[in-house]
Coordinates of C-alpha atoms in Angstrom, one line a residue:
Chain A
X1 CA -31.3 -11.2 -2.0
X2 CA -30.4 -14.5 -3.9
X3 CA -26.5 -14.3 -2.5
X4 CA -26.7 -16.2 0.9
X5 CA -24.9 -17.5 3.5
X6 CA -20.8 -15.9 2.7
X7 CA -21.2 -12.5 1.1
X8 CA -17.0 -11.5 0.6
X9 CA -13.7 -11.0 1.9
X10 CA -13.8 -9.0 5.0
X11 CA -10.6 -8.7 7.1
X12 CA -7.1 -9.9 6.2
X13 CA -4.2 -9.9 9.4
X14 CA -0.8 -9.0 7.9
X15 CA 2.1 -9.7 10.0
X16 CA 4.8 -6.5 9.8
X17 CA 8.1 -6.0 10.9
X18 CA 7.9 -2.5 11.3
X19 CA 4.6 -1.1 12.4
X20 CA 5.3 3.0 11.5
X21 CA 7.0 1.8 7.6
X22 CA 3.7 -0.5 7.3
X23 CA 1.1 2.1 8.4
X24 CA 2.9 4.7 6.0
X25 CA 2.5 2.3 3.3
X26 CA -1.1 1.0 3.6
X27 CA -2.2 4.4 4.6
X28 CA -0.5 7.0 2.5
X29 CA 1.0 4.8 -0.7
X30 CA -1.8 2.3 -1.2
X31 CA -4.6 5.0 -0.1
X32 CA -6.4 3.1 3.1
X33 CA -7.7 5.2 5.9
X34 CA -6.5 5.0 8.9
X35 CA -8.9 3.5 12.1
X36 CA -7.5 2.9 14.7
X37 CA -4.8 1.9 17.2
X38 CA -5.4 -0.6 20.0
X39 CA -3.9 -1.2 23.1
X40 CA -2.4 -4.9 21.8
X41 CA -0.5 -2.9 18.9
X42 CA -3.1 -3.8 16.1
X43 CA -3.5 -1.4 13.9
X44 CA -7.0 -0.8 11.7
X45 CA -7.5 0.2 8.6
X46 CA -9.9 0.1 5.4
X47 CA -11.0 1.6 1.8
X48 CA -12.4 4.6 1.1
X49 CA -15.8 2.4 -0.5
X50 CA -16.1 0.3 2.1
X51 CA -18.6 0.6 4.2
X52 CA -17.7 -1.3 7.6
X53 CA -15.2 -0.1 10.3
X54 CA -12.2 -2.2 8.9
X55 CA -10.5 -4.4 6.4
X56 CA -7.0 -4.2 7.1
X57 CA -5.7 -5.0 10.5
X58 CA -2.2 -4.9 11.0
X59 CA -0.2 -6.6 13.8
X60 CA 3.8 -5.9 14.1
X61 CA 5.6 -9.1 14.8
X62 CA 9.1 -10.5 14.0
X63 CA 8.1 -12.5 10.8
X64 CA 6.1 -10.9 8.0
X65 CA 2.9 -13.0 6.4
X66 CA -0.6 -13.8 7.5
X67 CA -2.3 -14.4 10.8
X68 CA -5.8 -15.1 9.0
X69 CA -8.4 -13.9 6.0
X70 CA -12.1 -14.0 7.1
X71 CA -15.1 -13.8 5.3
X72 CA -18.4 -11.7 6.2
X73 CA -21.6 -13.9 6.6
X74 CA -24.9 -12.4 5.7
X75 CA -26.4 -13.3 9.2
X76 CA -25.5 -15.3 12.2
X77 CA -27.8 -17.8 11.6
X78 CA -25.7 -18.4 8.3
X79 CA -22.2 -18.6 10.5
X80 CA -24.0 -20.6 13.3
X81 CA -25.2 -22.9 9.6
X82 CA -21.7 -23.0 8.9
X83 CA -20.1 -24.3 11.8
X84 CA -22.2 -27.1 12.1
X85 CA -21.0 -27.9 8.5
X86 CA -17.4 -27.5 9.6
X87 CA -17.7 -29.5 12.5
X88 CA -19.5 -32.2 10.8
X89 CA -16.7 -32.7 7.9
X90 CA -14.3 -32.9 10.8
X91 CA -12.7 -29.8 11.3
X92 CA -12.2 -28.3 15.0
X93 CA -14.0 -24.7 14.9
X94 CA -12.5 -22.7 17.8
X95 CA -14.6 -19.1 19.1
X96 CA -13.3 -15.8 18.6
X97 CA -15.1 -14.0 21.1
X98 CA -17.1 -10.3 20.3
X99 CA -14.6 -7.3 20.8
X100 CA -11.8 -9.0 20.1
X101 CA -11.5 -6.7 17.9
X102 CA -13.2 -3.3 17.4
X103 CA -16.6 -3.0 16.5
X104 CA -16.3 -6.9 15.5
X105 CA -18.7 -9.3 16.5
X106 CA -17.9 -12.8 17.4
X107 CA -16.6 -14.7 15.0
X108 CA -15.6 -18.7 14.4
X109 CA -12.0 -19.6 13.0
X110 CA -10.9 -22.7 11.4
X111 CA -7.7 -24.4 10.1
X112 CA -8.0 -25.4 6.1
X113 CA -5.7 -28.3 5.0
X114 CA -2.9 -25.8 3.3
X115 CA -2.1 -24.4 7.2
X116 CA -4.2 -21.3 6.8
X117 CA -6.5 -19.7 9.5
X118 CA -10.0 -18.5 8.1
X119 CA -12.5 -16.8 10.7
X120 CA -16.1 -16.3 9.6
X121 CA -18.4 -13.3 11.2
X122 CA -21.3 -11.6 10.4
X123 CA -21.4 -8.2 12.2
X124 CA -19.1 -5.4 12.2
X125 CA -20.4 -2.0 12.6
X126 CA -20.3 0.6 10.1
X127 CA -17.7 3.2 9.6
X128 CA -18.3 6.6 10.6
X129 CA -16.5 7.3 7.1
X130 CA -18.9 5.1 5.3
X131 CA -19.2 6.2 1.6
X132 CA -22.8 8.0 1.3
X133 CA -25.8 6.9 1.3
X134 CA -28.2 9.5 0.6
X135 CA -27.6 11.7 -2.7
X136 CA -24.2 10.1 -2.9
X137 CA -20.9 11.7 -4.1
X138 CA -18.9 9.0 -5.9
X139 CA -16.3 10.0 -2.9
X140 CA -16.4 12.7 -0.1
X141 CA -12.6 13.5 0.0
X142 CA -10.2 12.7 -2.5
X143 CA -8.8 9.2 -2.5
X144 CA -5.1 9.5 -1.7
X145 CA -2.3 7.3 -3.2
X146 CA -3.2 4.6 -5.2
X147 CA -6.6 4.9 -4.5
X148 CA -7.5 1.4 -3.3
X149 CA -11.3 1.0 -2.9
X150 CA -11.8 -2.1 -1.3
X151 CA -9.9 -5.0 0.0
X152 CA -10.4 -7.6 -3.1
X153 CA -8.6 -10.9 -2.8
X154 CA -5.6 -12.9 -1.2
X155 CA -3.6 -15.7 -3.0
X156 CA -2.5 -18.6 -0.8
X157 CA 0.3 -21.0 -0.8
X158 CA 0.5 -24.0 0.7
X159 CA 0.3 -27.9 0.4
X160 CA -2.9 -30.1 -0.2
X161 CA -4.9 -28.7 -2.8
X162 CA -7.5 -31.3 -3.3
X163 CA -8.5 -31.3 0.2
X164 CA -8.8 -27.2 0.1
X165 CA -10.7 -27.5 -3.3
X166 CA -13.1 -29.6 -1.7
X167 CA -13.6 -28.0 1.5
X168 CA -14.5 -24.2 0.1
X169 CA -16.9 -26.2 -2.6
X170 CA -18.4 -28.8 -0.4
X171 CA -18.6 -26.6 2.8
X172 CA -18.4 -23.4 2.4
X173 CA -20.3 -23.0 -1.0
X174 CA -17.5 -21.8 -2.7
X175 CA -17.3 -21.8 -6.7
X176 CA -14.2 -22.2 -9.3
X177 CA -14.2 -19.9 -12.2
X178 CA -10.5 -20.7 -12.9
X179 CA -7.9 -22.9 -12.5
X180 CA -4.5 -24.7 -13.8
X181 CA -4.0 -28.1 -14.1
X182 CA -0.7 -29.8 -14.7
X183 CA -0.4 -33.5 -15.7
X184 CA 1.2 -34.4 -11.8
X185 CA -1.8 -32.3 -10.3
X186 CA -4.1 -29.3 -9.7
X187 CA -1.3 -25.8 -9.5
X188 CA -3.9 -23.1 -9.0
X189 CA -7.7 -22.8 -8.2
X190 CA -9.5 -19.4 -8.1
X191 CA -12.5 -19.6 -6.2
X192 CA -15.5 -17.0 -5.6
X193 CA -18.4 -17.3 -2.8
X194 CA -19.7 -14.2 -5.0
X195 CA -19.3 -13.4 -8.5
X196 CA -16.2 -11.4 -9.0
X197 CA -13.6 -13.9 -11.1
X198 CA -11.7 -14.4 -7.4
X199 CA -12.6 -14.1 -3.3
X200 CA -9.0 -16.2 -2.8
X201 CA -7.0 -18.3 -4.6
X202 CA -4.7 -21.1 -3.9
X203 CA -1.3 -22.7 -5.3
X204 CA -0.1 -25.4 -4.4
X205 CA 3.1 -25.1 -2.4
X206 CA 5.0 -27.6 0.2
X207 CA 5.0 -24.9 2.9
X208 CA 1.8 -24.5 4.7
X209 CA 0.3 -21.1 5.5
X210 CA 2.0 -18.8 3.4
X211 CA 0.9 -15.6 2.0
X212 CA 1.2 -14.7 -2.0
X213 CA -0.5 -11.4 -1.7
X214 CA -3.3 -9.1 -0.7
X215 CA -5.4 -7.8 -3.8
X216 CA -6.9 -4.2 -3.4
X217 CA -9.4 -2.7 -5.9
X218 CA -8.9 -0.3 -8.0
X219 CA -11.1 1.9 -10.6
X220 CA -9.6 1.2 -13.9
X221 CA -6.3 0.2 -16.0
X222 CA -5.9 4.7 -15.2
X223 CA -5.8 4.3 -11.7
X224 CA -3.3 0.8 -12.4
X225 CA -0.9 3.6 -13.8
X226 CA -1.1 6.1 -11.1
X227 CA 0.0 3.2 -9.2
X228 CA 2.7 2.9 -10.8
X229 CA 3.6 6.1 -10.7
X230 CA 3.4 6.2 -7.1
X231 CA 5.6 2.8 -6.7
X232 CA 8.6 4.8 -8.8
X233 CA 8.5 8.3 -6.7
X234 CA 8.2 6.3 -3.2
X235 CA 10.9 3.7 -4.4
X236 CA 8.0 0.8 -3.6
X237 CA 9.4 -2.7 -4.4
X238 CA 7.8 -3.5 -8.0
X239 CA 7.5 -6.9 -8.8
X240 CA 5.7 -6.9 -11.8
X241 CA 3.5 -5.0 -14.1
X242 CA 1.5 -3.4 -14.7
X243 CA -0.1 -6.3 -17.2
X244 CA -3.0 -8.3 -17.3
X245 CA -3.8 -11.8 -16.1
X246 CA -5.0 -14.2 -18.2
X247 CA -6.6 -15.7 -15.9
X248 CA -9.8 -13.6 -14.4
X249 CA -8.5 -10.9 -16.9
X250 CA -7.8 -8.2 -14.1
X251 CA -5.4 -5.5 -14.9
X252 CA -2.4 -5.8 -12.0
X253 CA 0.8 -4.5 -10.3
X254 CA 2.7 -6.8 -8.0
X255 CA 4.8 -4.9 -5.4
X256 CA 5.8 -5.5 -2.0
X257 CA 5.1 -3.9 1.6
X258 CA 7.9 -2.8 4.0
X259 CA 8.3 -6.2 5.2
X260 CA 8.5 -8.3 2.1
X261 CA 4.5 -9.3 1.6
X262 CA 3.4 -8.7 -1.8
X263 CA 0.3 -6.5 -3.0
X264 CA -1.3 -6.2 -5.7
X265 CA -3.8 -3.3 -7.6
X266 CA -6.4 -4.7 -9.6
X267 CA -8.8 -3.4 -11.8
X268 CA -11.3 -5.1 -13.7
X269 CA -11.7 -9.0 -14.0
X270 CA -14.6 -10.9 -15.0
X271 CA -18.5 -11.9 -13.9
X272 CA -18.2 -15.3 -12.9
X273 CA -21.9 -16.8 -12.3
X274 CA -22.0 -19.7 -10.4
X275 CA -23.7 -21.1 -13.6
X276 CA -20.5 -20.8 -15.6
X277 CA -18.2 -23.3 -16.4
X278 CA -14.5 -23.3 -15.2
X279 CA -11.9 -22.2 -17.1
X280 CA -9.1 -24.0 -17.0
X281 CA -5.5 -23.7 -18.0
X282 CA -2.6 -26.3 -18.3
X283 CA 0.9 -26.2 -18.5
X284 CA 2.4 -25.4 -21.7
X285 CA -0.1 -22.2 -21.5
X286 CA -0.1 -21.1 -17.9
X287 CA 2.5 -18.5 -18.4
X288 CA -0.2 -16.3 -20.7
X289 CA -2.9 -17.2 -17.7
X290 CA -0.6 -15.8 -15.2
X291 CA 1.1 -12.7 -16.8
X292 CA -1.2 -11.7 -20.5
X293 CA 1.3 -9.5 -21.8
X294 CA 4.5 -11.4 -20.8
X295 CA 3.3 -14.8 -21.6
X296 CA 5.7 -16.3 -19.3
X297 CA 6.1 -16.0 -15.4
X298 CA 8.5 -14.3 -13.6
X299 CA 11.0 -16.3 -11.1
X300 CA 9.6 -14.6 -8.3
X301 CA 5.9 -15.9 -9.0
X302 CA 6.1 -19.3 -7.8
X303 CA 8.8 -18.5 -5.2
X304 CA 8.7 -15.9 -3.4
X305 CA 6.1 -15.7 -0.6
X306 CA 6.4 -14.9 2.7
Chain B
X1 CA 16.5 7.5 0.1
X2 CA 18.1 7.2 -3.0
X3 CA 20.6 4.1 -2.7
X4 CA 24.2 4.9 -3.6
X5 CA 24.8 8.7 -3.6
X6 CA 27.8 9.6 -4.5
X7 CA 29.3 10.6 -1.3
X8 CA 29.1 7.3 0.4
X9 CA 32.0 5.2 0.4
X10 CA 32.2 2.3 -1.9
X11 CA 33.4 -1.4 -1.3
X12 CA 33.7 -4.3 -3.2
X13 CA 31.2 -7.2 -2.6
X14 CA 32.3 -10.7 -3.8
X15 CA 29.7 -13.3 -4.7
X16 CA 31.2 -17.1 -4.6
X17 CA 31.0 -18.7 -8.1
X18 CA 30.5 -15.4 -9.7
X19 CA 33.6 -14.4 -11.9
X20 CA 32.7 -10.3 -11.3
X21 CA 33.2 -8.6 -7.9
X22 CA 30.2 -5.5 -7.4
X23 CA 30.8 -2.1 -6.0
X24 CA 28.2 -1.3 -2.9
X25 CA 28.1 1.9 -1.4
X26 CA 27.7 2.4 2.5
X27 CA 24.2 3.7 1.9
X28 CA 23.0 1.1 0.2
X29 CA 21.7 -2.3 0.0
X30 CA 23.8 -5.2 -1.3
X31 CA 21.1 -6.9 -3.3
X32 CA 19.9 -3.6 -5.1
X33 CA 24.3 -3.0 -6.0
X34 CA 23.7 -6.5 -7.5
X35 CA 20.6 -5.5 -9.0
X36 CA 21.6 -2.4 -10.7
X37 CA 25.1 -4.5 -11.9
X38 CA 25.1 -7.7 -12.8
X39 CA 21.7 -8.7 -15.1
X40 CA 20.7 -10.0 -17.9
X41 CA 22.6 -12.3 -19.4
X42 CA 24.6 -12.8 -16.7
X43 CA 23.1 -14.6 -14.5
X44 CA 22.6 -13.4 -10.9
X45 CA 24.2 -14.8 -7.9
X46 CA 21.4 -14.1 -5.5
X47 CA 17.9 -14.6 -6.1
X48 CA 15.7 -11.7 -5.8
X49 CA 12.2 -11.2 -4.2
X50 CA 10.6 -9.3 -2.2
X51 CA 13.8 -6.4 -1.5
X52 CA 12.4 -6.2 2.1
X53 CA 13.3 -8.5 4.3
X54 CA 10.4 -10.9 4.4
X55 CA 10.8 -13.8 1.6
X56 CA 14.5 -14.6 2.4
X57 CA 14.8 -15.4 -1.9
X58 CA 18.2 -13.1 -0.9
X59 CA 19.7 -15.3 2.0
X60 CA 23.1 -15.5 2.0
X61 CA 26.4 -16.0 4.6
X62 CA 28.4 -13.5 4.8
X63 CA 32.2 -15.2 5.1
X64 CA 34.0 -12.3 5.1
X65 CA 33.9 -8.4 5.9
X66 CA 31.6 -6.2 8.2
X67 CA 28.2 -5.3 7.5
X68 CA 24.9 -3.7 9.1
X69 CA 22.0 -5.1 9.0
X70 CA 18.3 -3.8 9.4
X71 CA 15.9 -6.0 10.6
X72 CA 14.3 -9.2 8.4
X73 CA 12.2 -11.6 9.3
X74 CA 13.2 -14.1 11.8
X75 CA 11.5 -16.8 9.5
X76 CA 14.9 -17.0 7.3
X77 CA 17.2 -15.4 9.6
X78 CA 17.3 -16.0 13.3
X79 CA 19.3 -14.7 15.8
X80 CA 21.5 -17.6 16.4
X81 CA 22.2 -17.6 12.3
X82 CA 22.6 -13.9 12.2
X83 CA 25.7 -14.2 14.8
X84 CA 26.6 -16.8 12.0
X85 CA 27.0 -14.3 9.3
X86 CA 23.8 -15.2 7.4
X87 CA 21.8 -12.1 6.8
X88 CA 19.0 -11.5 3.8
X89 CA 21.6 -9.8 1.6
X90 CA 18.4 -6.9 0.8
X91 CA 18.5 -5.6 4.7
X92 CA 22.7 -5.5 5.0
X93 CA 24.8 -2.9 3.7
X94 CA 28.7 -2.8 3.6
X95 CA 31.4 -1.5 6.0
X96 CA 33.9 -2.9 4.9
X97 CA 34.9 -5.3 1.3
X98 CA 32.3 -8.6 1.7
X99 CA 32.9 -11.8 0.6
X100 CA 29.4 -14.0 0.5
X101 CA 27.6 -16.5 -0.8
X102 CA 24.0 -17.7 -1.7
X103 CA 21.8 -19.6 1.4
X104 CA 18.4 -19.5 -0.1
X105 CA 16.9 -22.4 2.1
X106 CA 13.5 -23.0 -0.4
X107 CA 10.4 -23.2 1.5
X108 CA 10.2 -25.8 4.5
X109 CA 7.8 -28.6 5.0
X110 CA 7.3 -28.3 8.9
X111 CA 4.7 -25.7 10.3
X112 CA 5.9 -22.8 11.6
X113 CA 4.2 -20.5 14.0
X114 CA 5.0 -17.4 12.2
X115 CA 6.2 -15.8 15.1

C-alpha cells in the first residue's frame, strides 16, 4: 500500500435542531442507512458503499453546525506518529477514549487555528451492511433517495488560513490540488491526504469553526439529477445547481438540512496525485472556479454558513 | 406542506425601506412570501440562506404584529432577543399584519461554543 499514515474522511458530527426532521432527511432524502440510536441522543448513520459502522453521527442541540470532522488512520502506530507531530508543533492533543462512540476505537482530537475540532482514529469496526466482498453485487438493496455512496468532503470557514495551510501540509501530510488567491491573501485551499481533488477545504472567514457543507458521493451527473428531483418533490431547500465547479470539476447541488447546514451531491472531480501541481485561481476568475456554468457566485456562497 | 394554500388567511407583511408591502398566508413562512414576491430586480429586503433556521442570513425584528415562530438556532436568535421581537424571518409565520425589518448581524469574531 503506498498511501500511509491518513487514508480519508471518516466521521463528520452535525449539530441539528430537530433530531426526527434531520434523521428523515439523512436517512430517507439523502439515502444514508440508519445505525443506530444511543443512549446520549446521537444518532448513527452511513452510505450504502461504505464499509465501516458509521460516517454520519448526528447530535440534536440548540445551534445547527459542526462538533468535529475526523479522519481514519491506516494503523495506530500512524495516529500514535501523529500526535507526537502535533504535540511537537505546539498544539494540545486531548484523548477521546474507545466506545465513546460505537464500535469506535480511541481516538485523538485537536483544535486547528480556524476554531475547528479534528479527531484522528484508526479502528472502527465493520458494518454488518458492508457492501460485498465475495462475488460482489454493485449493491444488495436498492439505494434510496439520492443515493449517496459515501461521505466525501466538508468545506470550512473560519479565520487564519496560512496557519491551517501549513498545519494539514507540514503535519498532517496533507496536499493542495487547488486553491484561490486574492491580491490581500489566500480565499480558498482544497486539500487531499488522498487523491480525490478534495478531503476538506477551507475559506477564509472572520468566524471561527463554521460549517459550509458536508459533501456526499454520488454515481454520476444521472444520479446529480435524481437529486434534484428529490429536492423539488420533498420541498428540500436548494441553494444551487445542479452545475459544475470549476475548481476539482465535480458535478454539484447545494441544498440545506432541516436546520439550515448545507449539503452537497457530488459526482465526479478529478485525480489529484501528490505529484501534481496546484491549480490555482485568482480573483477576476474565481466565480467560473466556484460555479462552471454560472461563472459567477451566488450571495449565499460566501455568507451563509452555519 | 405546500406553503400558502388557499384557505389560510392572508396578511400583509411590511419590510422597512421597501416601498411594496407582501401578502403572507397563516401557513406559511414570511421569507418564502418574500421569496415568491418581490425578486429580481427588485431588490430583496431580507437576505436569504439557508430557509431553515440555522444561518440567521433572514434575521430580522419584528416591530409590529403577532407571529409564531418554530424553532432556529439560538446562535442568531436567543431567547432574551426572541422576547425582543427578533426572530429568523424563515421560522415565523403571521397572525396578524407585520411590520419588520432586516437584523442580519454578519458573522462574529468571538468563539462561540455552539451550544
Amino acid at each position: 500500500m503506498s498511501q500511509e499514515g491518513l487514508l480519508r474522511p471518516g466521521i463528520i458530527q452535525l449539530r441539528v435542531l430537530d433530531m426526527d426532521e434531520a434523521i428523515t432527511h439523512y436517512r430517507d432524502r439523502i439515502g444514508l442507512d440508519f445505525v443506530s440510536q444511543e443512549a446520549d441522543g446521537r444518532v448513527y448513520l452511513k452510505a450504502f458503499d461504505e464499509f465501516h459502522r458509521h460516517s454520519v453521527v448526528l447530535r440534536e442541540a440548540d445551534s445547527a453546525g459542526i462538533d468535529f470532522f475526523a479522519f481514519k488512520a491506516d494503523g495506530q502506530e500512524a495516529v500514535d506518529g501523529f500526535r507526537k507531530r502535533i504535540e511537537e508543533y505546539g498544539v494540545d492533543v486531548t484523548d477521546v477514549a474507545e466506545g465513546e462512540m460505537p464500535g469506535t476505537g480511541k481516538r485523538i482530537s485537536f483544535m486547528i487555528p480556524s476554531g475547528h475540532r479534528i479527531d484522528i482514529y484508526a479502528d472502527m469496526e465493520l458494518s454488518e451492511t458492508a457492501p460485498e466482498t465475495h462475488n460482489p453485487y454493485v449493491w444488495k438493496d436498492e439505494p434510496r433517495g439520492m443515493r449517496a455512496q459515501r461521505l466525501d468532503h466538508c468545506l470550512l470557514y473560519g479565520p487564519n488560513l496560512p496557519e491551517v495551510e501549513k498545519f494539514f501540509t507540514e503535519v498532517l501530510d496533507f496536499h493542495i490540488p487547488e486553491r484561490v488567491d486574492l491580491p490581500d491573501g489566500t480565499l480558498a485551499i482544497w486539500m487531499t491526504v488522498s487523491n480525490k481533488a478534495h478531503d476538506i477545504a477551507f475559506v477564509n472567514h472572520p468566524e471561527p469553526g463554521k460549517l459550509h457543507h458536508v459533501a456526499f458521493f454520488l454515481e454520476d451527473w444521472s444520479d446529480i439529477g435524481h437529486a434534484a428531483d428529490v429536492m423539488t418533490r420533498y420541498d428540500i431547500s436548494r441553494d444551487i445547481g445542479p452545475t459544475r465547479h470549476g475548481i476539482t470539476r465535480g458535478q454539484t447541488i447545494y441544498f440545506f438540512d432541516p436546520s439550515g447546514n448545507r449539503n452537497e451531491v457530488f459526482c465526479g472531480g478529478y485525480t489529484a496525485y501528490k505529484d501534481h501541481p496546484t491549480r490555482v485561481w485568482d480573483g477576476n476568475h474565481v466565480g467560473r472556479g466556484i460555479f462552471y456554468y454560472e461563472r459567477q457566485m451566488n450571495d449565499a456562497f460566501l455568507s451563509v454558513v452555519t | 406542506m405546500p406553503d400558502g394554500s388557499p384557505l389560510s388567511a392572508l396578511h400583509s407583511i411590511r419590510f422597512k425601506g421597501c416601498e411594496t408591502d407582501i401578502l403572507c398566508a397563516e401557513d406559511q413562512k414570511v421569507l418564502m412570501a418574500m421569496e415568491q414576491k418581490i425578486h429580481f430586480p427588485n431588490p430583496r429586503p431580507v437576505r436569504v440562506g439557508c430557509r431553515k433556521g440555522g444561518c440567521g442570513a433572514c434575521r430580522v425584528k419584528v416591530t409590529k404584529g403577532s407571529y409564531t415562530a418554530e424553532k432556529s438556532s439560538r446562535t442568531h436568535v436567543t431567547e432574551e432577543e426572541a422576547a425582543e421581537g427578533y426572530a429568523l424571518a424563515c421560522r415565523i409565520s403571521p397572525r396578524s399584519d407585520l411590520e419588520l425589518e432586516p437584523a442580519f448581524l454578519g458573522p462574529r469574531r468571538p468563539v462561540e461554543n455552539g451550544d
